[in-house]
Amino acid sequence: MEEISHRTVEVNGISMHIAEKGMGGQVVLMLHGFPELWYSWRHQIIGLADKGYHAVAPDIRGFGDTDAPSAISSYSICHLVGDIVALINALGQEQVFVVGHDWGAQVAWYLCLFRPDKVKALVNLSVAYMPRNPAAKPVDYFRALYGDDYYVCRFQEPGVIESIFGSVSAEQVLKKFYYTLRDPSGIFIPKEGWISPNDEIPLPNWLSEEDFNYFGNKFEKSGWSGGVNYYRCLNSNWELTAPWTGAQIKVPTKFIVGDLDLTYHYPGIQDFIHNGGFKQAVPLLEEVVVMKGVAHFIQQEKAHEITQHILDFIKKF
């Protein structure tokens, strides 16, 4: 990791920490999700830089060493996309390659929807683009489908999940997420009993104690509200994006998902991805890759393969 350099840039009214390697090459901007950091892209940063690209991975708003505004409304999709547009400009670029995972994939989709002129090509992981459904707000949909204990629903009330997570170390919470997210049925968090300081949670074989210490130390420092506020804006984002109902994403795209990813097991999602709905919403979708036996944290679990998938796609442009 000592090969990777770090700096802070001012974007959209906040200070954003970025990690980077390979100055001078074409920029590949990588956006992480929850509960993650720039560090989730450590393997790709090195692999892409070694092939001549300028690999850049920020801690997105609310995470790690980037500012975390206190207001929930500061985490709208307009703020999040605004941050990335400002970052692209701060890097001195007109256009960049973008790679997203989890919430980073959501931000990348909306970046391509709002400002396709800023993106040469997109590789998104785990979260497929779902066109806005004018008949159903997202949180209401998840609550009707899965109930109040579903993690998206449990995150909605300010302070509740912060209290649950705060009852143990940040590292313990992260281990629980990494362990639980191998179950494609999803994450359910009751108000009591989800986690205990005495729980023995095994590490996946592709993450070390050193990796977890890095993540844990950063989340102990930053807390959880910034990242959780992304979920608290889901319904307001639905309202904000009403003007784009039915709009298509017109950026060359590759999509990769693990077959054990909970996002690949939402009702109807596989039919949408494979039988024409996804291609209709993203007409320049060139490839869908389903990786067997792989769960949610795909860029870490299959680091070399994901780096190669990215390279194989972006070298076309």
CSV table of C-alpha atoms in Angstrom, one decimal:
chain,number,residue,atom,x,y,z
A,1,MET,CA,0.0,0.0,0.0
A,2,GLU,CA,3.0,2.3,0.4
A,3,GLU,CA,3.0,2.6,-3.4
A,4,ILE,CA,-0.3,4.5,-3.3
A,5,SER,CA,-0.3,8.2,-2.7
A,6,HIS,CA,-2.9,10.2,-0.8
A,7,ARG,CA,-4.2,13.8,-0.9
A,8,THR,CA,-7.2,15.9,-0.1
A,9,VAL,CA,-9.1,17.9,-2.7
A,10,GLU,CA,-11.9,20.5,-2.2
A,11,VAL,CA,-15.0,19.4,-4.1
A,12,ASN,CA,-18.6,20.7,-3.9
A,13,GLY,CA,-18.1,22.3,-0.5
A,14,ILE,CA,-16.4,19.4,1.3
A,15,SER,CA,-12.9,18.1,1.7
A,16,MET,CA,-12.5,14.7,-0.1
A,17,HIS,CA,-9.6,12.3,0.5
A,18,ILE,CA,-8.4,10.4,-2.5
A,19,ALA,CA,-5.9,7.6,-3.0
A,20,GLU,CA,-4.2,7.4,-6.4
A,21,LYS,CA,-1.4,5.8,-8.4
A,22,GLY,CA,-0.2,6.2,-12.0
A,23,MET,CA,-0.2,10.0,-12.5
A,24,GLY,CA,-0.3,10.9,-16.1
A,25,GLY,CA,-2.3,8.1,-17.6
A,26,GLN,CA,-6.0,8.0,-18.4
A,27,VAL,CA,-8.0,8.4,-15.3
A,28,VAL,CA,-10.0,5.5,-13.9
A,29,LEU,CA,-12.2,6.7,-11.0
A,30,MET,CA,-13.4,4.0,-8.6
A,31,LEU,CA,-16.3,4.6,-6.2
A,32,HIS,CA,-16.8,2.3,-3.2
A,33,GLY,CA,-20.0,1.4,-1.3
A,34,PHE,CA,-21.2,0.7,2.2
A,35,PRO,CA,-19.6,-0.2,4.6
A,36,GLU,CA,-16.3,0.4,2.7
A,37,LEU,CA,-13.6,2.9,1.9
A,38,TRP,CA,-11.1,3.7,-0.9
A,39,TYR,CA,-9.2,0.8,0.5
A,40,SER,CA,-11.7,-1.6,-1.1
A,41,TRP,CA,-10.0,-0.8,-4.4
A,42,ARG,CA,-6.4,-1.2,-3.2
A,43,HIS,CA,-5.8,-4.2,-5.6
A,44,GLN,CA,-7.3,-2.4,-8.6
A,45,ILE,CA,-5.4,0.8,-7.9
A,46,ILE,CA,-2.1,-1.0,-8.2
A,47,GLY,CA,-3.2,-3.3,-11.1
A,48,LEU,CA,-4.6,-0.5,-13.2
A,49,ALA,CA,-1.6,1.8,-12.5
A,50,ASP,CA,0.8,-0.9,-13.5
A,51,LYS,CA,-1.0,-1.0,-16.9
A,52,GLY,CA,-0.5,2.8,-17.4
A,53,TYR,CA,-3.7,4.2,-16.0
A,54,HIS,CA,-4.1,6.9,-13.4
A,55,ALA,CA,-6.2,5.0,-10.8
A,56,VAL,CA,-8.1,7.2,-8.4
A,57,ALA,CA,-10.3,6.0,-5.5
A,58,PRO,CA,-11.9,8.6,-3.1
A,59,ASP,CA,-13.5,8.1,0.3
A,60,ILE,CA,-16.9,9.2,-0.9
A,61,ARG,CA,-18.9,11.7,1.2
A,62,GLY,CA,-19.5,10.6,4.7
A,63,PHE,CA,-16.7,7.9,4.7
A,64,GLY,CA,-13.2,7.6,6.0
A,65,ASP,CA,-11.1,10.7,5.8
A,66,THR,CA,-13.6,12.7,3.7
A,67,ASP,CA,-16.0,15.2,5.3
A,68,ALA,CA,-19.2,13.9,6.7
A,69,PRO,CA,-21.9,16.6,6.9
A,70,SER,CA,-24.3,16.2,9.7
A,71,ALA,CA,-27.6,16.9,7.8
A,72,ILE,CA,-29.3,13.8,6.3
A,73,SER,CA,-30.3,16.0,3.3
A,74,SER,CA,-26.6,16.5,2.5
A,75,TYR,CA,-26.5,12.9,1.2
A,76,SER,CA,-29.0,13.2,-1.7
A,77,ILE,CA,-28.1,11.7,-5.0
A,78,CYS,CA,-27.6,15.3,-6.3
A,79,HIS,CA,-25.0,16.0,-3.7
A,80,LEU,CA,-23.2,12.7,-4.3
A,81,VAL,CA,-23.1,13.1,-8.1
A,82,GLY,CA,-22.1,16.7,-7.6
A,83,ASP,CA,-19.1,15.6,-5.6
A,84,ILE,CA,-17.9,13.3,-8.4
A,85,VAL,CA,-18.4,15.9,-11.1
A,86,ALA,CA,-16.4,18.3,-9.0
A,87,LEU,CA,-13.7,15.6,-8.4
A,88,ILE,CA,-13.4,14.9,-12.1
A,89,ASN,CA,-12.9,18.7,-12.7
A,90,ALA,CA,-10.4,18.9,-9.8
A,91,LEU,CA,-8.4,16.1,-11.5
A,92,GLY,CA,-8.2,18.3,-14.6
A,93,GLN,CA,-10.3,15.9,-16.7
A,94,GLU,CA,-13.1,16.4,-19.1
A,95,GLN,CA,-14.0,12.7,-19.1
A,96,VAL,CA,-12.9,9.7,-17.1
A,97,PHE,CA,-13.5,5.9,-16.9
A,98,VAL,CA,-15.7,5.1,-13.9
A,99,VAL,CA,-16.0,1.9,-11.9
A,100,GLY,CA,-18.6,1.6,-9.1
A,101,HIS,CA,-19.6,-0.9,-6.5
A,102,ASP,CA,-22.6,-1.0,-4.2
A,103,TRP,CA,-23.5,2.6,-3.4
A,104,GLY,CA,-20.6,3.7,-5.6
A,105,ALA,CA,-22.4,1.9,-8.5
A,106,GLN,CA,-25.6,3.8,-7.7
A,107,VAL,CA,-23.7,7.1,-7.8
A,108,ALA,CA,-22.1,6.0,-11.0
A,109,TRP,CA,-25.4,5.2,-12.7
A,110,TYR,CA,-26.8,8.6,-11.8
A,111,LEU,CA,-23.6,10.3,-12.8
A,112,CYS,CA,-24.1,8.7,-16.2
A,113,LEU,CA,-27.8,9.7,-16.2
A,114,PHE,CA,-27.2,13.3,-15.2
A,115,ARG,CA,-23.8,13.9,-16.8
A,116,PRO,CA,-23.0,11.3,-19.5
A,117,ASP,CA,-20.5,13.8,-21.0
A,118,LYS,CA,-18.2,13.1,-18.0
A,119,VAL,CA,-17.9,9.4,-18.5
A,120,LYS,CA,-15.9,7.6,-21.3
A,121,ALA,CA,-17.1,4.2,-20.2
A,122,LEU,CA,-18.5,2.5,-17.1
A,123,VAL,CA,-17.9,-0.8,-15.3
A,124,ASN,CA,-20.4,-1.3,-12.5
A,125,LEU,CA,-20.3,-4.1,-9.9
A,126,SER,CA,-23.1,-5.7,-7.9
A,127,VAL,CA,-25.9,-3.1,-8.3
A,128,ALA,CA,-27.8,-3.1,-11.6
A,129,TYR,CA,-29.5,0.1,-12.8
A,130,MET,CA,-33.1,0.0,-11.9
A,131,PRO,CA,-35.3,2.5,-13.7
A,132,ARG,CA,-37.4,4.7,-11.4
A,133,ASN,CA,-40.8,3.2,-10.6
A,134,PRO,CA,-43.2,6.1,-10.3
A,135,ALA,CA,-45.7,3.9,-8.4
A,136,ALA,CA,-43.4,2.9,-5.5
A,137,LYS,CA,-40.9,4.6,-3.2
A,138,PRO,CA,-37.9,2.4,-2.6
A,139,VAL,CA,-38.0,2.2,1.2
A,140,ASP,CA,-41.8,1.5,1.1
A,141,TYR,CA,-41.1,-1.3,-1.5
A,142,PHE,CA,-38.4,-2.9,0.7
A,143,ARG,CA,-40.6,-2.7,3.8
A,144,ALA,CA,-43.6,-4.3,2.1
A,145,LEU,CA,-41.3,-7.0,0.7
A,146,TYR,CA,-39.1,-7.8,3.7
A,147,GLY,CA,-40.5,-6.1,6.8
A,148,ASP,CA,-39.0,-3.6,9.3
A,149,ASP,CA,-36.0,-5.8,10.1
A,150,TYR,CA,-34.6,-5.6,6.6
A,151,TYR,CA,-31.4,-3.5,6.9
A,152,VAL,CA,-32.6,-0.7,4.5
A,153,CYS,CA,-35.7,-0.2,6.7
A,154,ARG,CA,-33.8,-0.5,10.0
A,155,PHE,CA,-31.4,2.2,8.8
A,156,GLN,CA,-34.2,4.8,8.4
A,157,GLU,CA,-34.7,6.0,11.9
A,158,PRO,CA,-31.8,8.3,13.0
A,159,GLY,CA,-29.8,7.0,15.9
A,160,VAL,CA,-31.2,3.5,16.0
A,161,ILE,CA,-28.6,1.7,13.8
A,162,GLU,CA,-25.9,3.9,15.2
A,163,SER,CA,-26.8,2.6,18.7
A,164,ILE,CA,-26.8,-1.0,17.5
A,165,PHE,CA,-23.5,-0.6,15.8
A,166,GLY,CA,-22.0,1.4,18.6
A,167,SER,CA,-22.6,-1.5,21.1
A,168,VAL,CA,-19.6,-3.3,19.7
A,169,SER,CA,-16.3,-2.3,17.9
A,170,ALA,CA,-16.4,-1.1,14.3
A,171,GLU,CA,-14.3,-4.0,13.3
A,172,GLN,CA,-16.9,-6.4,14.8
A,173,VAL,CA,-19.7,-4.7,12.8
A,174,LEU,CA,-17.6,-5.0,9.6
A,175,LYS,CA,-16.9,-8.7,10.1
A,176,LYS,CA,-20.6,-9.3,10.6
A,177,PHE,CA,-21.4,-7.5,7.4
A,178,TYR,CA,-18.7,-9.4,5.4
A,179,TYR,CA,-19.9,-12.7,6.9
A,180,THR,CA,-23.6,-12.0,6.5
A,181,LEU,CA,-23.4,-10.8,3.0
A,182,ARG,CA,-22.4,-14.2,1.8
A,183,ASP,CA,-26.0,-15.2,2.3
A,184,PRO,CA,-28.0,-14.0,-0.8
A,185,SER,CA,-31.2,-13.9,1.2
A,186,GLY,CA,-30.2,-10.5,2.6
A,187,ILE,CA,-29.4,-8.7,5.8
A,188,PHE,CA,-32.0,-8.5,8.6
A,189,ILE,CA,-31.2,-6.5,11.7
A,190,PRO,CA,-33.6,-6.8,14.7
A,191,LYS,CA,-33.5,-4.0,17.3
A,192,GLU,CA,-31.9,-6.5,19.7
A,193,GLY,CA,-29.6,-9.5,19.3
A,194,TRP,CA,-28.1,-8.8,15.9
A,195,ILE,CA,-24.5,-8.6,17.2
A,196,SER,CA,-22.7,-9.1,20.5
A,197,PRO,CA,-19.1,-8.3,21.6
A,198,ASN,CA,-18.7,-12.1,22.3
A,199,ASP,CA,-19.6,-13.2,18.8
A,200,GLU,CA,-16.8,-15.2,17.1
A,201,ILE,CA,-17.1,-14.1,13.4
A,202,PRO,CA,-14.8,-15.8,11.0
A,203,LEU,CA,-12.8,-13.7,8.5
A,204,PRO,CA,-13.1,-14.5,4.8
A,205,ASN,CA,-10.0,-16.0,3.4
A,206,TRP,CA,-9.4,-13.1,1.1
A,207,LEU,CA,-9.2,-10.5,3.8
A,208,SER,CA,-6.5,-10.2,6.5
A,209,GLU,CA,-6.6,-9.0,10.1
A,210,GLU,CA,-4.6,-6.0,8.8
A,211,ASP,CA,-7.3,-5.2,6.3
A,212,PHE,CA,-10.0,-5.3,8.9
A,213,ASN,CA,-7.9,-3.2,11.3
A,214,TYR,CA,-7.6,-0.5,8.6
A,215,PHE,CA,-11.4,-0.5,7.9
A,216,GLY,CA,-12.2,-0.7,11.6
A,217,ASN,CA,-9.9,2.1,12.7
A,218,LYS,CA,-11.4,4.4,10.1
A,219,PHE,CA,-15.0,3.6,11.0
A,220,GLU,CA,-14.2,4.0,14.7
A,221,LYS,CA,-13.1,7.5,13.9
A,222,SER,CA,-15.8,8.5,11.5
A,223,GLY,CA,-18.8,6.7,12.9
A,224,TRP,CA,-21.7,5.3,10.9
A,225,SER,CA,-24.1,8.1,10.3
A,226,GLY,CA,-22.5,9.4,7.1
A,227,GLY,CA,-22.8,6.1,5.3
A,228,VAL,CA,-26.2,5.2,6.7
A,229,ASN,CA,-27.6,8.6,5.6
A,230,TYR,CA,-27.3,7.4,2.0
A,231,TYR,CA,-30.1,5.0,2.8
A,232,ARG,CA,-32.1,7.7,4.6
A,233,CYS,CA,-32.2,9.6,1.3
A,234,LEU,CA,-33.6,6.8,-0.8
A,235,ASN,CA,-37.2,8.1,-0.8
A,236,SER,CA,-36.2,11.7,-1.2
A,237,ASN,CA,-34.0,10.7,-4.1
A,238,TRP,CA,-37.0,9.0,-5.7
A,239,GLU,CA,-38.8,12.4,-5.5
A,240,LEU,CA,-35.7,14.3,-6.8
A,241,THR,CA,-35.3,12.0,-9.8
A,242,ALA,CA,-38.9,12.2,-11.1
A,243,PRO,CA,-37.8,14.3,-14.1
A,244,TRP,CA,-35.7,11.3,-15.3
A,245,THR,CA,-38.5,8.8,-15.2
A,246,GLY,CA,-38.1,6.6,-18.3
A,247,ALA,CA,-34.7,8.1,-19.2
A,248,GLN,CA,-32.0,5.8,-20.5
A,249,ILE,CA,-28.4,5.7,-19.6
A,250,LYS,CA,-26.3,6.1,-22.7
A,251,VAL,CA,-22.8,5.3,-21.7
A,252,PRO,CA,-20.8,2.2,-22.8
A,253,THR,CA,-21.2,-0.2,-19.9
A,254,LYS,CA,-20.1,-3.5,-18.5
A,255,PHE,CA,-21.8,-5.0,-15.5
A,256,ILE,CA,-20.4,-7.7,-13.2
A,257,VAL,CA,-22.2,-9.4,-10.3
A,258,GLY,CA,-21.6,-12.5,-8.1
A,259,ASP,CA,-24.2,-15.2,-8.1
A,260,LEU,CA,-24.2,-15.1,-4.3
A,261,ASP,CA,-24.7,-11.4,-4.1
A,262,LEU,CA,-28.0,-10.4,-2.4
A,263,THR,CA,-28.5,-7.8,-5.1
A,264,TYR,CA,-28.7,-10.6,-7.7
A,265,HIS,CA,-31.6,-12.2,-5.7
A,266,TYR,CA,-34.1,-9.4,-5.5
A,267,PRO,CA,-37.5,-10.5,-6.9
A,268,GLY,CA,-37.4,-10.3,-10.7
A,269,ILE,CA,-33.9,-8.9,-10.9
A,270,GLN,CA,-32.4,-11.8,-12.9
A,271,ASP,CA,-35.2,-11.7,-15.4
A,272,PHE,CA,-34.6,-7.9,-15.7
A,273,ILE,CA,-30.8,-8.3,-16.2
A,274,HIS,CA,-30.8,-11.2,-18.6
A,275,ASN,CA,-34.1,-10.9,-20.6
A,276,GLY,CA,-34.0,-7.4,-22.1
A,277,GLY,CA,-35.1,-5.0,-19.4
A,278,PHE,CA,-31.5,-4.0,-18.4
A,279,LYS,CA,-30.5,-3.5,-22.0
A,280,GLN,CA,-33.5,-1.4,-22.7
A,281,ALA,CA,-32.7,0.9,-19.8
A,282,VAL,CA,-28.9,1.0,-20.6
A,283,PRO,CA,-28.8,0.6,-24.4
A,284,LEU,CA,-25.0,0.7,-24.6
A,285,LEU,CA,-24.7,-2.2,-22.2
A,286,GLU,CA,-22.1,-4.4,-23.9
A,287,GLU,CA,-21.6,-7.2,-21.4
A,288,VAL,CA,-23.0,-8.8,-18.3
A,289,VAL,CA,-20.7,-11.1,-16.3
A,290,VAL,CA,-22.0,-13.4,-13.5
A,291,MET,CA,-19.2,-14.7,-11.4
A,292,LYS,CA,-20.0,-18.1,-9.9
A,293,GLY,CA,-19.6,-18.7,-6.1
A,294,VAL,CA,-18.9,-15.0,-5.5
A,295,ALA,CA,-20.7,-12.8,-3.0
A,296,HIS,CA,-21.1,-9.0,-2.6
A,297,PHE,CA,-17.6,-7.7,-2.0
A,298,ILE,CA,-16.6,-8.8,-5.4
A,299,GLN,CA,-13.6,-6.5,-6.1
A,300,GLN,CA,-11.9,-7.8,-3.0
A,301,GLU,CA,-13.0,-11.4,-3.1
A,302,LYS,CA,-11.9,-11.7,-6.8
A,303,ALA,CA,-9.4,-8.9,-7.0
A,304,HIS,CA,-7.3,-10.0,-9.9
A,305,GLU,CA,-10.3,-11.1,-12.0
A,306,ILE,CA,-12.1,-7.8,-11.5
A,307,THR,CA,-9.0,-5.8,-12.4
A,308,GLN,CA,-8.7,-7.8,-15.6
A,309,HIS,CA,-12.4,-7.3,-16.4
A,310,ILE,CA,-12.0,-3.6,-16.0
A,311,LEU,CA,-8.8,-3.5,-18.2
A,312,ASP,CA,-10.4,-5.7,-20.9
A,313,PHE,CA,-13.3,-3.3,-21.2
A,314,ILE,CA,-11.7,0.2,-20.9
A,315,LYS,CA,-8.9,-0.6,-23.4
A,316,LYS,CA,-11.5,-0.5,-26.1
A,317,PHE,CA,-11.9,3.3,-25.7
